Structures are given as structure tokens and as C-alpha cells.
């Protein structure tokens, strides 16, 4: 006897899928296809004259040294932010997972920065580290440390990395903590009885069992640094000094919005889209194999 | 009377009440980018105009910063919902001008509406920026300012400098800044806001040195930048050297660094004359301003300064009756007494000659000479090809490129010469791309 219920015909499944498909098409595929179309056009700001130019916007991008620099900046910025925010969040989560007094308060406080909007986070860090206004910047200068993110590209990059990392730690912390709490206590207790020390327990049991969480966070963090950080960069450095903190997504924003160069900006976002699709595919293809579910 | 009919009655009454003014009054949307006290000025102007007549109602709306307001206007035009009046900062002038069909030139508007309009009544240093090469006014100047040198009189006394005789030339400024540094202003002897406005745009006009061919772009979009010339190189080289010595300290691309003057950190600071309100409210020391410094060995310097600020553009595709209202509003704005009041209360420059003469005759500038400094700079000499203003498409982006190159010179990544050459070359690439979209 057939036990599984199933539908004959396509009407009902299609109807059930329709809301989800409609949302995906209207909010994802439609704008994305608009960007692709726009990237082949050369248009004035008001849209009164339009010319189809094939790949000229792309050619212009790759002959622009600033664009190559944005790639390098993005690589530096994203690897630092991902590694720092993941490792610091993991450290905090492991600490918070132990039996300590006031753990609830500690956990709640750590989650707060996630609620801060990127632009606001940028302003907060700017207030601390602006060479004229910032309290911490003044502290640095009294200690004799040269600090000038207005002109020094490394200082500016460090500042945006710190702000972007700080903002993402909370999110990673939450997921790591949940991941740690779902590891069966019995496995760890068995290891304790076998005489494994805390460090060894962490690397041979906890870390591998956390790998699904870590993998998920890696994907989410890469999407975060690639797309969600332009508010931080805009408020802290505006891409400066001399383009030292101009990342790919910030360039999309500043060329398109500030410069009204819609074609060039659309071409950049198409490239960015392809890059992130590629990176996510690579992650799922190769890194996911090492994940223990 | 039943409940139902009562509801119907009240609905009808409401509809009538709502409809009545809409029939009699034509609404004029005015999008602007002013905050704080300046926003109050805008609202007050609209209220006064609305109270002065019954046919039109000006409705101001704040749309964010200058670039935000421009983008909002552009996006609204693309969607067919543009306002009647859009306030655009001077940097957006090229973009607005090239948008044929998207804007209605002011001289045409006034002619069509039959308003009396004499372009010669306005200060030429201001209207020149917003007019065609033939002198046809394209947009209505609204809030104009120029660049001046603000200085801290108390700091001058402390450093043994005469606060009543501020430095006039760049070499004098460098000397004064070195003395100020020695007297305790360790980080910053002098600085400026608006990096490229100060060190490229105003510098070129004040020294009568060209930024590009075609009268700095006023005569056509085929202008070619050429400011990698000796005067600029000399100035940039000096700034780079003094940045290394800690006498000059860069303060960023916008006016975000202006607080360094009011907090007392930088005793000499070049920025907009519109900084006045902020200085008055926040500086806890004796202050004054003076004209921008110049290099005495550059022939013809000082020439005249150029304006900054914003003007009001009339968007295209509106009804004739609405245009008539806009024209009436512009006539209202240009009224002598209204200009006098705007100038003396807000610190904006007066836009008509009559208003300036009236304020001058009243002796107002004797007590407040700092409000006259920018006007004296603008009127210093008859403007030349190099000092009428500048008009480039994509200037927002070009300014970013120029700032990038200036920063690269100041932080030692490039020599001043290499940075200037790159600023010119990369700027020209942008101009050529804009020329293609604008000339079709």
C-alpha cells in the first residue's frame, strides 16, 4: 500500500511555490537583471540620453588602476575582518559557555553591538579615533604613537577593520554559543575521563563538532564584508585617504550615487555578484567536505 | 437625520474644505538641503511668500545633504515626479546644465512668465557661475559663499604676532604658522577644509591661473584640464613640505575638519565664509577673518575668488501656470529688503548689487567686517577666463579623484609633480566620458 501522500499534476505544487517564487523574482532576479542591462549602457544622470555600449563599461573598469586597488583593499579588508571577528567571537563564546557568575549579563551585553546600524557604528569609532575629537586618539598621541587616519592609509584601514569586526563579533558569538551548547556533554565528559586536557578537548572534539556553525558563519561573514560594510567605510573614511579604504562595494556606492555613473557602477556590481557567487560555490564544494554534520 | 446621511454630509464637507484651496492655489514643490538655522530661513521664506499672495503655495521639503538632494531630484525626474524647484550645490552645475529638457533655464522662465528681470541687477561674480557663456542665467543663486581665511586672534597674541595685521601672502602664512607651532600649536599651524576647493579651484581663480581650457569649462564640455602648471606645483610642494614638518595638517575633503578651528586646535583655517554661524556660536576665543593668501610672485594675484554654495534650478516639464508661480517666487526672493535681511541675518552673500550697496551704506560692515570679506574677494577685480568659475560634468567624482591625488602627495606616496599630473590626467578621462553622454 502506498503510504506517502503525493500530488498528481503540477497545479497545486506550482500554486504553493508561487508566493516564494514571486518574491524571489520581484526582489532578487528583477533588480539583478536590471543591473546587468544597465551595465551595458552609457547614460547621463537624468536618463535623457542612452547609448548601448556593449562591454565598454567593463573595459573602462579594468583599465582603471583604482579598480585594481579596490580589489586588493577588499582582499585585505575582508580577510582581516572575517578572521578577527570569527576568532574573537569563538574565544568569547568558549569563555561564556563555562559556568561563570553573571554569564547571562555577559552574554546579553555581547549581543548589543549587533543592533547598531553600520553607519552609526562607523560614527562611534570615528568619535573615538578621530585625531582631533577622539579620546583614544589623543591617548595615542600622548603616548607618542603617530596616528593620522586622515592621511595615513594603514591607519585608516586599521580603523575600518576594527569597526567592521566589532560590529560582527556579536552575531558570530551568538551562533558559536548556540553551537557549543548543542555539543553533547557526554562526549566531553568521556574525554575528561580519558584524561584529555582542556586545550586538547577543544581542538579534537569541540572544534570539529562546531564545524557546521563555523562554515555557516564563514559564508555569512564573507557576504557581510562584501556587501554590508559600506556604511562603516562611508562614515569613517569616505574611501580615503587616497583610495586606501575604497573596497569594491564602496566603489559601487560612490561611483553610482555620488558620481551618477550608473553604467560603471552597474558593471561593478555585476562583477561583485559573480565573485561572491563563485566564492560561495567554492566554499560549498571544497570546504563543506571537511564539515562534520 | 440618520447616522448615515450625517456621515455623508461630513464627508462632503471635508472633501469641499480639502478641495477648495487646491482649486485656487497652485502648489510649488521646493526641495532643498539645508539644516538647522538655514532650514528655518527656507521655511520662513516660503511662509512669507505664501502670506504675500493667494495664488501660489511654496512647499519646501528637506531632502538630505547636497549630494542627496541632487540624487533625489535626479531619481524623481527619472520617475516623472520631479519638484518644481531643486536646490543644487555649485558642484552639480555642470550636471544640471547638460540635462537639456530636464531643466528650465531661469532667464527663459522669467521671460515666459512676463516677470521683470534684469540679469545685470545681480552681482556678476555670483551669477557668472550659473550663466551660459552668453550671459543667460540658468539657475537662481540662493545661498552663496566664498572661501576666506579664519584666524584665532588670541593665538596670534600668544605667538607674538599682530592680530590686527593677519598674513596676506602664502609665505607670510607659512612664517606665522611656524611661529604658532613654536608657541604651542604643535599639531597644526594652519589647515583648510574642502581640500580641492581650497587648493585647486579657489587657488586657480585667486591667482588667475587656468584649471582647464574653455574658460574652466564654462565655454563647453570639451575642456581639457591643464592645472599641472608651475603655480600649482609650487603650492602643492609647499603644502607637502609643511605637512612633513607638522606646520600644515590636512583636514579632509569636506568641512568635517572645521571643528579644528573652533576647538582652538588650528589657529589659521581656510574655509567657507558660511562657517560664520558656527564660529560665532562655538569659538571661545577672539577671532576674525581675512582674504585668502596668495603668492606675490604670481602675476596678477590676487585676482578674484569664486563662489560656493547652491542655486535654485527649475525642473522641466511642468505646467505654464506653475512656472508663473516659480517666477513670482524668484522675483520675491530678489527683493532688495529681503536680500538685505537674508544677508545680515544668515551670513549668506547678497545676490543683488542694490542689496549689497544698501547694507554697505548702513554701516553694518564697520562692526562686522568679517561678513564683507568674501564680497571684497569676489569683487576684487573684473573676473577673467580663469576666475569666472568652473563648470565640469561629473565634478563630484572629479573632486574625489583630485582629493585622492592630493592625499597621495601629502602622505608621501607620490611626488607633488606626479600627483598633480595624475589629477589632471584622471580628471580628463572623466571629462571625456561625460562629454560623450552630454553631447548626444
XYZ file of C-alpha atoms in Angstrom:
733
model
C 0.000 0.000 0.000
C 1.235 3.468 -0.891
C 1.972 5.301 2.333
C 3.353 8.611 1.085
C 0.878 11.275 0.110
C 1.743 12.864 -3.200
C 0.230 15.279 -5.673
C -0.696 14.423 -9.185
C -0.366 17.186 -11.702
C 1.556 20.421 -11.447
C -1.124 22.962 -10.475
C -1.103 22.563 -6.714
C 2.696 22.470 -6.279
C 3.069 25.490 -8.519
C 0.426 27.403 -6.593
C 2.186 26.573 -3.347
C 5.506 27.706 -4.755
C 4.106 30.862 -6.284
C 4.416 33.271 -3.325
C 8.044 32.359 -2.743
C 8.866 32.484 -6.454
C 7.123 35.823 -6.861
C 9.124 37.344 -4.017
C 12.374 35.962 -5.400
C 11.658 37.239 -8.897
C 10.428 40.683 -7.864
C 13.049 41.404 -5.231
C 16.079 39.477 -6.491
C 16.027 38.468 -10.147
C 14.323 41.610 -11.453
C 16.777 44.104 -9.861
C 19.741 41.868 -10.697
C 18.708 41.696 -14.342
C 18.246 45.475 -14.350
C 21.817 45.845 -13.113
C 23.100 43.577 -15.874
C 21.177 45.564 -18.502
C 22.316 48.894 -17.045
C 25.950 47.758 -17.143
C 25.842 47.733 -20.953
C 24.549 51.305 -21.165
C 26.160 54.691 -21.130
C 23.652 57.168 -19.788
C 23.585 60.717 -18.467
C 22.387 61.286 -14.907
C 18.836 62.225 -15.879
C 18.390 59.342 -18.275
C 17.620 61.687 -21.174
C 20.187 60.070 -23.470
C 21.121 56.415 -23.542
C 23.599 54.519 -25.643
C 24.161 50.773 -25.755
C 27.910 50.301 -25.467
C 28.376 46.539 -25.048
C 31.306 45.862 -22.724
C 32.758 49.351 -22.691
C 31.897 49.965 -19.031
C 33.748 46.764 -18.143
C 36.740 47.721 -20.265
C 36.880 51.120 -18.589
C 36.860 49.430 -15.186
C 39.732 47.125 -15.890
C 41.850 49.913 -17.301
C 41.259 51.939 -14.090
C 44.107 51.424 -11.597
C 41.719 52.477 -8.821
C 39.591 49.424 -9.532
C 42.521 47.047 -9.171
C 43.402 48.798 -5.924
C 39.832 48.283 -4.712
C 40.283 44.531 -5.296
C 43.423 44.483 -3.164
C 41.772 46.607 -0.477
C 38.790 44.270 -0.432
C 41.026 41.226 -0.065
C 42.884 42.775 2.881
C 39.773 44.192 4.497
C 37.641 41.058 4.156
C 40.274 38.569 5.286
C 41.131 40.606 8.371
C 37.506 41.214 9.307
C 36.493 37.560 8.784
C 39.436 36.049 10.647
C 39.313 38.553 13.501
C 35.565 38.545 14.028
C 35.329 34.744 13.861
C 38.260 34.025 16.149
C 37.417 36.661 18.746
C 33.761 35.587 18.765
C 34.797 31.954 19.211
C 37.029 32.889 22.113
C 34.215 34.839 23.771
C 31.730 32.029 23.177
C 34.008 29.407 24.713
C 34.512 31.665 27.731
C 30.785 32.378 28.070
C 29.898 28.702 27.755
C 31.616 27.890 31.051
C 29.948 28.078 34.439
C 30.719 31.648 35.439
C 28.921 34.109 37.629
C 26.873 36.675 35.708
C 27.076 34.709 32.479
C 23.638 35.929 31.414
C 24.610 39.591 31.753
C 27.851 38.955 29.931
C 26.067 37.227 27.063
C 23.405 39.910 26.737
C 25.944 42.716 26.681
C 27.971 40.987 23.991
C 24.943 40.817 21.728
C 24.216 44.546 21.808
C 26.586 45.794 19.097
C 24.681 43.727 16.549
C 21.724 46.072 16.935
C 23.840 49.091 15.951
C 23.437 50.203 12.326
C 26.695 50.122 10.300
C 26.740 53.888 9.734
C 26.234 54.530 13.449
C 28.965 52.033 14.315
C 31.223 53.974 11.963
C 30.473 57.264 13.668
C 31.085 55.728 17.119
C 34.536 54.536 16.115
C 35.283 57.813 14.397
C 34.472 59.659 17.618
C 36.961 57.522 19.496
C 39.739 57.623 16.922
C 39.401 60.947 15.101
C 42.780 62.678 15.541
C 41.096 65.930 16.704
C 37.996 64.751 18.542
C 38.797 61.207 19.621
C 39.669 60.475 23.225
C 41.572 57.329 22.331
C 43.388 59.095 19.509
C 44.542 61.748 21.959
C 45.715 58.982 24.287
C 47.745 57.508 21.449
C 49.345 60.842 20.665
C 50.305 61.459 24.306
C 51.967 58.043 24.284
C 53.935 59.251 21.294
C 52.269 56.959 18.766
C 51.774 58.626 15.393
C 48.124 58.211 14.446
C 46.550 60.009 11.499
C 43.846 58.133 9.588
C 43.124 61.336 7.628
C 46.336 60.874 5.662
C 47.855 57.527 6.597
C 46.210 54.745 4.588
C 47.257 51.982 7.008
C 45.784 53.811 9.988
C 42.539 54.347 8.082
C 42.373 50.698 7.021
C 43.032 49.557 10.597
C 40.223 51.765 11.848
C 37.608 50.454 9.395
C 38.722 46.862 10.067
C 38.277 47.385 13.817
C 34.838 48.939 13.411
C 33.618 46.284 10.970
C 34.974 43.487 13.178
C 33.464 44.908 16.340
C 30.064 45.058 14.679
C 30.151 41.435 13.511
C 31.521 39.790 16.681
C 28.097 39.737 18.371
C 26.449 37.862 15.552
C 29.214 35.262 15.397
C 29.226 34.995 19.170
C 25.515 34.123 19.254
C 25.867 31.326 16.744
C 29.036 29.927 18.291
C 27.423 29.906 21.710
C 24.374 28.057 20.402
C 26.706 25.642 18.600
C 28.705 24.989 21.765
C 25.580 24.365 23.794
C 24.373 21.738 21.344
C 27.528 19.641 21.722
C 26.551 16.610 23.828
C 28.039 16.845 27.329
C 28.578 13.092 27.411
C 31.231 13.273 24.664
C 33.207 15.852 26.582
C 32.815 14.009 29.873
C 34.127 10.853 28.224
C 37.179 12.783 27.069
C 37.708 14.142 30.576
C 37.624 10.603 31.983
C 40.161 9.580 29.342
C 42.394 12.338 30.708
C 42.231 14.902 27.856
C 43.243 18.405 28.915
C 41.063 21.449 28.031
C 43.149 22.503 25.010
C 43.155 19.014 23.591
C 39.427 18.620 24.244
C 38.828 21.849 22.367
C 40.845 21.020 19.256
C 39.944 17.325 18.939
C 36.284 17.372 19.999
C 34.688 20.794 20.284
C 36.202 22.485 17.252
C 35.364 19.660 14.789
C 31.833 19.370 16.207
C 31.412 23.134 15.774
C 32.420 22.997 12.123
C 28.881 23.277 10.686
C 28.438 26.522 12.642
C 31.870 27.794 11.630
C 31.193 27.018 7.992
C 27.834 28.759 8.063
C 29.380 31.799 9.739
C 32.196 31.924 7.227
C 29.703 32.214 4.372
C 27.624 34.800 6.211
C 30.707 36.822 7.198
C 32.004 36.961 3.662
C 28.660 38.228 2.452
C 28.743 40.764 5.297
C 32.183 42.183 4.499
C 31.473 42.272 0.802
C 28.098 43.993 0.941
C 27.176 45.405 4.335
C 30.258 47.370 5.305
C 29.995 50.377 3.031
C 28.085 52.348 5.684
C 31.024 51.962 8.051
C 33.532 52.974 5.389
C 31.399 55.902 4.258
C 31.124 57.421 7.717
C 34.703 56.786 8.839
C 36.890 57.460 5.815
C 34.723 58.003 2.743
C 37.068 55.615 0.913
C 40.107 57.799 1.614
C 42.838 58.727 2.164
C 43.855 58.444 -1.450
C 41.566 55.455 -2.013
C 43.231 53.375 0.721
C 39.913 52.149 2.140
C 37.912 52.026 -1.061
C 36.557 48.493 -1.290
C 34.599 47.047 -4.211
C 31.194 47.619 -2.655
C 32.114 51.129 -1.561
C 33.193 51.954 -5.098
C 29.851 50.694 -6.426
C 28.117 53.023 -3.999
C 30.285 56.101 -4.534
C 30.502 55.858 -8.342
C 26.797 55.195 -8.706
C 25.337 57.517 -6.116
C 27.881 60.269 -5.747
C 29.146 60.196 -9.294
C 25.921 59.378 -11.146
C 27.929 56.927 -13.262
C 25.199 54.296 -13.370
C 26.701 52.168 -16.136
C 30.095 51.851 -14.466
C 28.520 51.244 -11.097
C 26.222 48.546 -12.523
C 29.183 46.841 -14.209
C 30.996 46.792 -10.862
C 28.026 45.280 -9.074
C 27.717 42.572 -11.723
C 31.384 41.671 -11.215
C 30.913 41.692 -7.458
C 27.876 39.452 -7.820
C 29.802 36.939 -9.941
C 32.697 36.975 -7.451
C 30.517 36.262 -4.444
C 28.595 33.527 -6.282
C 31.952 31.990 -7.227
C 33.353 32.192 -3.715
C 30.243 30.712 -2.147
C 30.270 27.873 -4.681
C 33.920 27.151 -3.893
C 33.170 27.129 -0.204
C 30.337 24.672 -0.621
C 32.318 22.479 -2.987
C 35.587 22.222 -1.074
C 35.309 23.438 2.492
C 31.984 21.803 3.171
C 33.562 18.379 2.627
C 35.566 18.898 5.782
C 32.476 19.762 7.797
C 31.149 17.082 10.158
C 27.393 17.251 10.478
C -31.143 62.966 10.228
C -29.872 59.409 10.034
C -26.399 58.473 11.059
C -25.621 57.516 7.501
C -26.589 60.838 5.996
C -24.712 62.657 8.711
C -21.593 60.776 7.813
C -22.169 61.567 4.168
C -22.597 65.220 4.961
C -19.409 65.429 6.926
C -17.508 63.563 4.232
C -18.814 66.009 1.655
C -17.909 68.967 3.832
C -14.435 67.569 4.375
C -13.983 66.996 0.661
C -15.082 70.542 -0.099
C -12.812 72.014 2.519
C -9.931 69.966 1.196
C -10.650 70.714 -2.442
C -11.275 74.435 -2.175
C -7.666 75.623 -1.717
C -6.378 73.097 -4.253
C -8.517 74.711 -6.923
C -7.490 78.237 -6.059
C -3.830 77.628 -5.194
C -1.069 76.104 -7.271
C 1.436 74.164 -5.224
C 5.129 74.614 -5.912
C 7.447 71.950 -4.547
C 10.858 73.174 -3.381
C 13.442 70.537 -2.481
C 16.451 71.743 -0.537
C 19.420 70.536 1.503
C 19.660 72.971 4.380
C 19.573 72.078 8.065
C 19.411 73.899 11.376
C 19.203 77.679 11.244
C 19.421 77.624 7.434
C 16.412 75.317 7.242
C 14.482 77.878 9.295
C 15.424 80.519 6.730
C 13.956 78.369 3.937
C 10.733 77.704 5.830
C 10.374 81.394 6.747
C 10.876 82.475 3.123
C 8.184 80.044 1.947
C 5.783 81.196 4.679
C 6.354 84.850 3.870
C 5.810 84.230 0.172
C 2.641 82.233 0.815
C 1.318 85.004 3.045
C 2.164 87.680 0.481
C -0.225 86.356 -2.197
C -3.036 83.818 -2.612
C -2.449 82.113 -5.956
C 0.596 80.010 -5.194
C 1.829 77.956 -2.299
C 5.516 77.129 -1.998
C 6.058 73.867 -0.112
C 9.673 73.334 0.997
C 10.971 69.806 1.701
C 14.339 68.820 3.148
C 15.992 66.048 1.095
C 19.272 65.381 2.900
C 22.779 66.634 2.164
C 23.642 68.444 -1.093
C 24.554 65.236 -2.974
C 21.465 63.518 -1.526
C 19.169 66.320 -2.652
C 20.690 66.255 -6.146
C 20.268 62.479 -6.338
C 16.714 62.726 -5.050
C 15.958 65.274 -7.773
C 17.539 63.094 -10.462
C 15.698 59.984 -9.300
C 12.406 61.909 -9.113
C 12.915 63.244 -12.632
C 13.506 59.710 -13.929
C 10.290 58.634 -12.209
C 8.374 61.665 -13.551
C 7.798 63.232 -10.121
C 10.431 65.987 -10.043
C 9.836 69.026 -7.821
C 9.440 72.474 -9.401
C 12.471 73.939 -7.665
C 15.570 71.922 -6.775
C 18.428 73.366 -4.752
C 21.706 72.132 -6.258
C 25.190 72.817 -4.927
C 27.658 74.566 -7.212
C 29.478 71.298 -7.970
C 26.328 69.921 -9.613
C 26.016 72.881 -12.003
C 27.604 71.035 -14.955
C 25.372 68.015 -14.433
C 22.218 70.168 -14.341
C 23.205 72.286 -17.317
C 23.845 69.372 -19.604
C 20.430 67.890 -18.849
C 18.528 69.516 -21.679
C 14.825 69.036 -21.187
C 15.284 68.175 -17.550
C 15.646 71.809 -16.503
C 14.045 75.109 -17.449
C 16.619 77.934 -17.611
C 15.749 80.818 -15.329
C 16.114 83.534 -17.994
C 13.566 81.662 -20.139
C 11.269 81.128 -17.186
C 11.219 84.827 -16.331
C 10.633 85.835 -19.961
C 7.771 83.344 -20.431
C 6.130 84.421 -17.184
C 6.461 88.093 -18.052
C 8.254 88.953 -14.803
C 10.549 91.954 -14.841
C 14.007 90.510 -14.718
C 17.304 92.313 -15.205
C 20.285 89.958 -15.005
C 22.539 92.998 -14.527
C 20.933 93.681 -11.150
C 22.704 90.639 -9.735
C 26.324 90.512 -8.595
C 28.267 89.276 -11.638
C 30.713 87.238 -9.547
C 27.755 85.176 -8.383
C 25.580 84.930 -11.483
C 28.609 84.259 -13.712
C 28.887 80.843 -12.133
C 25.315 79.988 -13.079
C 25.122 81.597 -16.535
C 25.976 80.483 -20.061
C 28.946 81.962 -21.888
C 26.487 84.439 -23.473
C 25.377 85.606 -20.013
C 21.980 83.899 -19.905
C 21.157 82.999 -16.330
C 20.378 79.287 -15.957
C 19.635 78.986 -12.262
C 18.753 81.357 -9.454
C 21.586 81.939 -6.968
C 20.360 81.212 -3.470
C 22.903 80.682 -0.730
C 26.343 81.781 -1.870
C 29.606 81.966 -0.005
C 33.281 82.165 -0.811
C 36.480 80.956 0.813
C 38.172 83.095 3.457
C 40.986 82.657 5.959
C 39.717 82.449 9.534
C 42.256 83.092 12.271
C 42.457 82.905 16.025
C 43.395 86.333 17.400
C 44.241 85.027 20.878
C 46.655 82.510 19.380
C 48.271 85.303 17.342
C 48.887 87.302 20.532
C 50.330 84.247 22.268
C 52.751 83.678 19.404
C 53.803 87.329 19.314
C 52.006 88.062 16.035
C 49.922 91.156 15.400
C 46.260 90.059 15.457
C 45.214 93.216 13.596
C 47.586 92.525 10.681
C 46.916 88.964 9.517
C 49.317 87.480 6.944
C 48.452 88.456 3.376
C 50.622 86.129 1.303
C 51.330 82.423 1.471
C 54.983 82.903 2.565
C 53.706 85.137 5.396
C 51.166 82.466 6.372
C 53.900 79.815 6.468
C 56.059 82.035 8.717
C 53.121 82.821 11.016
C 52.182 79.142 11.196
C 55.734 78.200 12.158
C 55.664 80.764 14.979
C 52.249 79.480 16.078
C 53.576 75.932 16.105
C 56.513 77.022 18.240
C 54.122 78.755 20.654
C 52.219 75.533 21.376
C 50.065 74.670 18.365
C 52.145 71.589 17.817
C 49.936 69.568 15.534
C 48.583 72.210 13.242
C 49.812 75.704 12.425
C 47.350 76.148 9.569
C 44.897 73.990 7.693
C 41.884 74.128 5.413
C 38.559 72.416 4.837
C 37.292 71.438 1.349
C 40.677 70.165 0.146
C 40.181 70.694 -3.582
C 38.037 73.821 -3.369
C 40.879 75.475 -1.418
C 43.927 74.068 -3.151
C 42.718 73.756 -6.738
C 39.532 75.651 -7.556
C 39.872 78.810 -5.447
C 43.642 78.745 -5.818
C 43.360 78.899 -9.617
C 40.868 81.771 -9.621
C 42.688 83.797 -6.940
C 45.968 83.504 -8.871
C 44.394 83.904 -12.318
C 45.834 80.541 -13.391
C 43.691 78.270 -15.533
C 42.335 74.899 -14.439
C 41.477 73.920 -17.982
C 40.892 75.199 -21.474
C 37.490 76.645 -22.481
C 37.409 79.158 -19.597
C 37.474 76.401 -16.972
C 34.695 74.562 -18.766
C 32.252 77.467 -18.875
C 32.552 77.642 -22.650
C 31.997 73.976 -23.383
C 32.206 70.406 -22.209
C 35.259 69.755 -24.401
C 37.505 71.496 -21.836
C 40.890 69.896 -21.152
C 42.391 70.210 -17.668
C 45.835 71.816 -17.512
C 46.437 72.888 -13.916
C 49.646 70.879 -13.579
C 51.392 74.234 -14.017
C 54.195 75.941 -12.022
C 51.966 77.939 -9.626
C 50.048 74.836 -8.540
C 53.209 72.767 -8.304
C 54.808 75.374 -6.060
C 51.797 75.461 -3.736
C 51.428 71.682 -3.522
C 55.166 71.264 -2.912
C 54.967 73.772 -0.056
C 51.974 72.007 1.483
C 53.726 68.628 1.298
C 56.898 70.000 2.929
C 54.936 71.741 5.675
C 52.817 68.639 6.302
C 56.082 66.758 6.952
C 57.226 69.454 9.361
C 53.864 69.468 11.142
C 53.222 73.125 10.289
C 50.347 72.307 7.942
C 47.950 69.487 8.754
C 45.434 68.105 6.268
C 41.813 68.251 7.476
C 39.920 66.133 4.974
C 37.884 66.539 1.812
C 34.737 68.158 3.191
C 34.121 70.589 6.014
C 34.216 67.772 8.599
C 37.503 69.204 9.911
C 36.178 72.713 10.571
C 35.857 71.903 14.270
C 39.650 72.042 14.447
C 39.403 75.844 14.196
C 36.594 76.390 16.690
C 38.159 73.998 19.204
C 41.374 76.029 19.045
C 43.486 73.240 17.542
C 44.307 75.001 14.247
C 44.748 78.772 14.634
C 44.670 79.554 10.882
C 41.980 77.856 8.843
C 40.792 78.393 5.288
C 37.172 77.518 4.713
C 33.833 78.881 3.538
C 32.597 82.276 4.681
C 29.440 80.339 5.557
C 31.409 78.967 8.536
C 30.465 82.273 10.245
C 27.443 80.969 12.183
C 29.439 78.072 13.550
C 32.398 80.233 14.602
C 30.109 82.742 16.265
C 28.360 80.016 18.240
C 31.307 77.792 19.174
C 34.643 79.616 19.220
C 35.674 80.502 22.763
C 38.371 82.914 21.643
C 38.684 86.189 19.781
C 38.547 85.576 16.031
C 38.456 87.330 12.679
C 38.787 86.504 9.016
C 40.889 87.832 6.166
C 41.091 87.311 2.411
C 42.756 84.140 1.154
C 46.569 84.327 0.938
C 48.341 84.482 -2.450
C 51.819 84.107 -3.895
C 53.113 87.643 -4.627
C 55.361 86.374 -7.423
C 52.410 85.039 -9.429
C 51.480 87.802 -11.822
C 48.046 89.310 -11.298
C 47.468 87.703 -7.901
C 45.217 88.265 -6.102
C 42.604 88.146 -8.866
C 39.112 87.389 -7.523
C 37.650 84.445 -5.676
C 34.826 82.213 -6.878
C 31.637 81.298 -5.084
C 30.485 78.150 -3.436
C 27.073 77.294 -2.070
C 23.969 76.453 -4.027
C 21.457 77.779 -6.526
C 17.842 77.012 -7.330
C 17.170 75.073 -10.541
C 13.742 74.925 -12.128
C 12.884 71.460 -13.375
C 11.460 70.873 -16.854
C 8.102 69.515 -17.964
C 5.826 71.499 -15.646
C 2.636 73.459 -16.430
C 2.889 77.152 -17.510
C 0.821 78.232 -14.527
C 3.247 76.518 -12.155
C 6.174 78.207 -13.880
C 4.453 81.527 -13.375
C 4.369 80.843 -9.640
C 8.060 79.909 -9.610
C 8.891 83.142 -11.451
C 6.897 85.178 -8.924
C 8.735 83.431 -6.106
C 12.116 84.283 -7.659
C 11.111 87.936 -8.000
C 10.070 87.824 -4.350
C 13.491 86.360 -3.408
C 15.399 89.073 -5.271
C 13.635 91.925 -3.474
C 16.219 94.320 -2.048
C 14.951 94.416 1.531
C 14.547 90.668 1.633
C 18.126 90.205 0.400
C 19.402 92.680 2.986
C 17.654 90.754 5.722
C 18.871 87.362 4.478
C 22.445 88.589 4.223
C 22.670 90.317 7.583
C 20.881 87.586 9.496
C 22.191 84.397 7.910
C 25.581 85.460 6.603
C 24.769 84.378 3.022
C 26.100 86.732 0.392
C 23.585 89.211 -1.016
C 22.798 88.300 -4.635
C 21.857 91.742 -5.944
C 24.047 94.829 -6.223
C 21.325 97.004 -4.694
C 21.174 94.853 -1.565
C 24.937 94.974 -1.111
C 25.033 98.775 -1.555
C 22.235 99.207 0.948
C 23.953 97.114 3.630
C 27.219 98.894 2.985
C 25.594 102.341 3.272
C 24.018 101.354 6.588
C 27.472 100.972 8.166
C 26.786 97.351 9.033
C 30.238 96.175 7.935
C 32.030 98.536 10.357
C 31.008 96.295 13.247
C 31.059 93.070 11.264
C 33.861 93.312 8.710
C 34.034 89.512 8.518
C 30.755 89.475 6.582
C 32.202 91.739 3.917
C 35.478 89.837 3.385
C 34.028 87.300 0.896
C 32.294 90.069 -1.102
C 35.532 92.044 -1.321
C 37.301 88.911 -2.575
C 34.642 88.199 -5.190
C 34.713 91.808 -6.426
C 38.470 92.278 -6.106
C 38.984 92.512 -9.892
C 36.943 92.084 -13.032
C 36.712 88.260 -13.461
C 38.875 86.708 -16.165
C 38.562 83.424 -18.059
C 40.302 81.754 -15.133
C 38.230 83.288 -12.376
C 34.621 83.380 -13.568
C 34.012 79.944 -12.114
C 34.311 76.385 -13.282
C 31.871 74.007 -14.862
C 32.638 70.353 -15.386
C 30.384 67.349 -15.644
C 30.901 64.587 -13.064
C 32.594 67.183 -10.851
C 31.603 65.265 -7.722
C 33.685 62.308 -8.893
C 36.444 64.506 -10.283
C 36.785 66.224 -6.919
C 37.226 62.804 -5.302
C 39.975 61.984 -7.776
C 41.699 65.305 -7.098
C 41.474 64.716 -3.331
C 42.929 61.239 -3.735
C 45.922 62.639 -5.581
C 46.445 65.481 -3.104
C 46.330 62.950 -0.260
C 48.817 60.724 -2.087
C 51.209 63.695 -2.301
C 50.709 64.691 1.335
C 51.317 61.203 2.696
C 54.408 60.772 0.578
C 53.168 58.078 -1.804
C 53.731 60.371 -4.782
C 55.780 63.454 -5.512
C 53.724 66.644 -5.825
C 54.504 66.688 -9.547
C 53.351 63.106 -10.108
C 50.204 63.722 -8.069
C 49.299 66.890 -9.997
C 49.902 65.170 -13.332
C 47.729 62.232 -12.267
C 44.984 64.574 -11.009
C 44.905 66.244 -14.424
C 45.088 63.033 -16.427
C 42.453 61.123 -14.459
C 40.209 64.199 -14.383
C 40.444 64.440 -18.173
C 39.323 60.825 -18.529
C 36.194 61.660 -16.557
C 35.578 64.774 -18.639
C 35.821 62.830 -21.898
C 33.327 60.256 -20.694
C 30.938 62.990 -19.587
C 31.335 64.790 -22.897
C 30.120 61.657 -24.677
C 26.924 61.383 -22.645
C 26.279 65.142 -22.691
C 26.849 65.843 -26.363
C 24.263 63.437 -27.688
